[in-house]
Amino acid sequence: MSAVQRRRRPDRESGQITLLVIGFAVIVALAVAVVANASNVFMQRRSLVSWTDGAVTVAAQQVSHADLYGGSRVSTLPLSEAAARQAVSEYVGRNGLAGQFDGFQVVRVSVEPGSGRVTVEFSASVPLLAAGDVTAGLGSFTVTARSTAVVPLD
């Protein structure tokens, strides 16, 4: 028996580093997928909030002329809920929001009488970038955005 053969140990741990590298690669890939999906949901919600801010601005400009010029003194600008709903609907159509967001909905357009406050709420579905068994069948998240404007009469 030569000296080289005596020093050589049996390779009981052969291939173990390969499994470790594969495991780390899977963990890194999952972490990247989570960060990418979270960033995508955040950016889509931020975009939806921006569009909601624009819609509430349009809705806040819908003055109820009958209440404003009806003779009684008002402290806030009276808003027409029907006109606000119509203005938001036109805003959504003009800007193609249903085509920009999956499952886009106008959840609420409301005017609080006598307060000059109008609220607009939108919702949309944001698909996950890497959906499947990892996400337990969840293919998308629903995000909502609500904006409120108050129109004082000074």
Coordinates of C-alpha atoms in Angstrom, one line a residue:
M1 CA 0.0 0.0 0.0
S2 CA 1.4 3.3 -1.0
A3 CA 1.5 6.5 1.2
V4 CA -1.1 8.2 -1.0
Q5 CA -3.6 5.4 -0.6
R6 CA -3.1 5.4 3.2
R7 CA -3.7 9.1 3.6
R8 CA -6.8 9.2 1.5
R9 CA -10.0 9.2 3.6
P10 CA -13.3 7.8 2.3
D11 CA -15.4 10.6 0.7
R12 CA -18.5 10.5 3.0
E13 CA -19.2 14.2 2.5
S14 CA -18.8 14.3 -1.2
G15 CA -21.5 16.5 -2.9
Q16 CA -22.6 18.2 0.3
I17 CA -21.4 21.6 -0.8
T18 CA -23.5 21.3 -4.0
L19 CA -26.7 20.8 -1.9
L20 CA -25.7 23.8 0.2
V21 CA -25.2 26.0 -2.8
I22 CA -28.5 24.9 -4.3
G23 CA -30.3 25.7 -1.0
F24 CA -28.8 29.1 -0.8
A25 CA -29.7 29.8 -4.5
V26 CA -33.3 28.9 -3.8
I27 CA -33.5 31.1 -0.7
V28 CA -32.0 34.0 -2.6
A29 CA -34.4 33.5 -5.5
L30 CA -37.4 33.5 -3.1
A31 CA -36.1 36.6 -1.4
V32 CA -35.8 38.4 -4.8
A33 CA -39.3 37.3 -5.7
V34 CA -40.7 38.6 -2.5
V35 CA -39.0 42.0 -2.8
A36 CA -40.0 42.3 -6.5
N37 CA -43.6 41.5 -5.7
A38 CA -43.7 43.9 -2.7
S39 CA -42.2 46.6 -4.8
N40 CA -44.7 46.0 -7.7
V41 CA -47.7 46.1 -5.3
F42 CA -46.3 49.3 -3.6
M43 CA -45.8 51.1 -7.0
Q44 CA -49.2 50.1 -8.3
R45 CA -50.9 51.3 -5.1
R46 CA -49.0 54.5 -5.3
S47 CA -50.1 55.0 -8.9
L48 CA -53.7 54.3 -7.9
V49 CA -53.5 56.9 -5.1
S50 CA -52.3 59.4 -7.6
W51 CA -55.2 58.8 -9.9
T52 CA -57.6 58.9 -6.9
D53 CA -56.2 62.3 -6.0
G54 CA -56.9 63.6 -9.5
A55 CA -60.4 62.1 -9.4
V56 CA -61.2 63.8 -6.1
T57 CA -60.0 67.1 -7.4
V58 CA -62.4 66.8 -10.4
A59 CA -65.2 65.8 -8.0
A60 CA -64.6 68.7 -5.7
Q61 CA -65.2 71.1 -8.6
Q62 CA -68.8 70.0 -9.1
V63 CA -70.7 72.8 -7.4
S64 CA -74.4 72.5 -6.7
H65 CA -75.5 75.8 -8.2
A66 CA -79.1 75.5 -6.9
D67 CA -77.8 75.3 -3.3
L68 CA -75.1 78.0 -3.8
Y69 CA -77.5 80.5 -5.3
G70 CA -80.6 79.4 -3.5
G71 CA -80.6 82.4 -1.1
S72 CA -79.5 80.8 2.1
R73 CA -76.0 81.6 3.5
V74 CA -73.5 78.8 3.1
S75 CA -70.1 78.4 4.9
T76 CA -68.8 75.6 2.6
L77 CA -69.1 75.2 -1.1
P78 CA -72.2 72.9 -1.7
L79 CA -71.3 70.0 -3.9
S80 CA -73.6 68.0 -6.1
E81 CA -73.1 64.2 -5.5
A82 CA -74.6 63.3 -8.9
A83 CA -72.4 65.7 -10.7
A84 CA -69.4 64.4 -8.7
R85 CA -70.1 60.8 -9.6
Q86 CA -70.5 61.8 -13.3
A87 CA -67.3 63.8 -13.2
V88 CA -65.3 60.9 -11.7
S89 CA -66.8 58.5 -14.3
E90 CA -65.7 60.8 -17.1
Y91 CA -62.3 61.1 -15.5
V92 CA -61.9 57.4 -15.3
G93 CA -63.0 56.9 -18.9
R94 CA -60.9 59.8 -20.3
N95 CA -57.7 58.5 -18.7
G96 CA -58.4 54.8 -19.4
L97 CA -57.9 53.6 -15.9
A98 CA -59.8 50.4 -16.5
G99 CA -57.1 49.5 -19.0
Q100 CA -54.2 50.5 -16.8
F101 CA -55.2 48.4 -13.8
D102 CA -56.5 44.8 -13.6
G103 CA -59.9 44.6 -11.9
F104 CA -60.3 48.4 -11.6
Q105 CA -63.4 49.6 -9.8
V106 CA -64.7 52.9 -8.6
V107 CA -65.7 51.8 -5.1
R108 CA -67.2 55.0 -3.8
V109 CA -67.9 58.6 -4.7
S110 CA -69.6 60.4 -1.8
V111 CA -70.3 64.0 -0.8
E112 CA -71.1 64.9 2.8
P113 CA -73.9 67.4 2.7
G114 CA -73.1 70.8 4.2
S115 CA -69.5 70.0 4.8
G116 CA -68.0 70.6 1.4
R117 CA -66.2 67.2 1.8
V118 CA -66.0 64.7 -1.1
T119 CA -64.5 61.3 -1.0
V120 CA -63.4 59.1 -3.9
E121 CA -62.2 55.5 -3.5
F122 CA -60.7 53.2 -6.2
S123 CA -59.6 49.6 -6.0
A124 CA -57.6 47.4 -8.4
S125 CA -56.0 44.0 -8.5
V126 CA -52.2 43.7 -8.8
P127 CA -51.0 40.4 -10.2
L128 CA -48.0 38.8 -8.5
L129 CA -44.9 38.5 -10.7
A130 CA -44.1 35.0 -9.7
A131 CA -47.3 33.2 -8.7
G132 CA -47.7 29.5 -8.1
D133 CA -47.1 26.9 -5.4
V134 CA -44.9 29.3 -3.5
T135 CA -47.8 31.8 -3.1
A136 CA -50.3 29.1 -2.1
G137 CA -52.4 29.8 -5.2
L138 CA -52.6 33.5 -4.6
G139 CA -52.2 35.2 -7.9
S140 CA -52.9 38.8 -7.0
F141 CA -53.4 41.4 -4.3
T142 CA -56.3 43.9 -4.2
V143 CA -55.1 47.5 -3.4
T144 CA -57.4 50.4 -2.6
A145 CA -56.9 54.1 -2.5
R146 CA -59.1 56.7 -0.9
S147 CA -58.8 60.5 -1.2
T148 CA -60.8 63.2 0.4
A149 CA -61.1 66.9 -0.4
V150 CA -62.7 69.6 1.6
V151 CA -63.8 72.8 -0.3
P152 CA -64.2 75.7 2.1
L153 CA -65.9 78.8 1.1
D154 CA -63.8 81.8 2.3

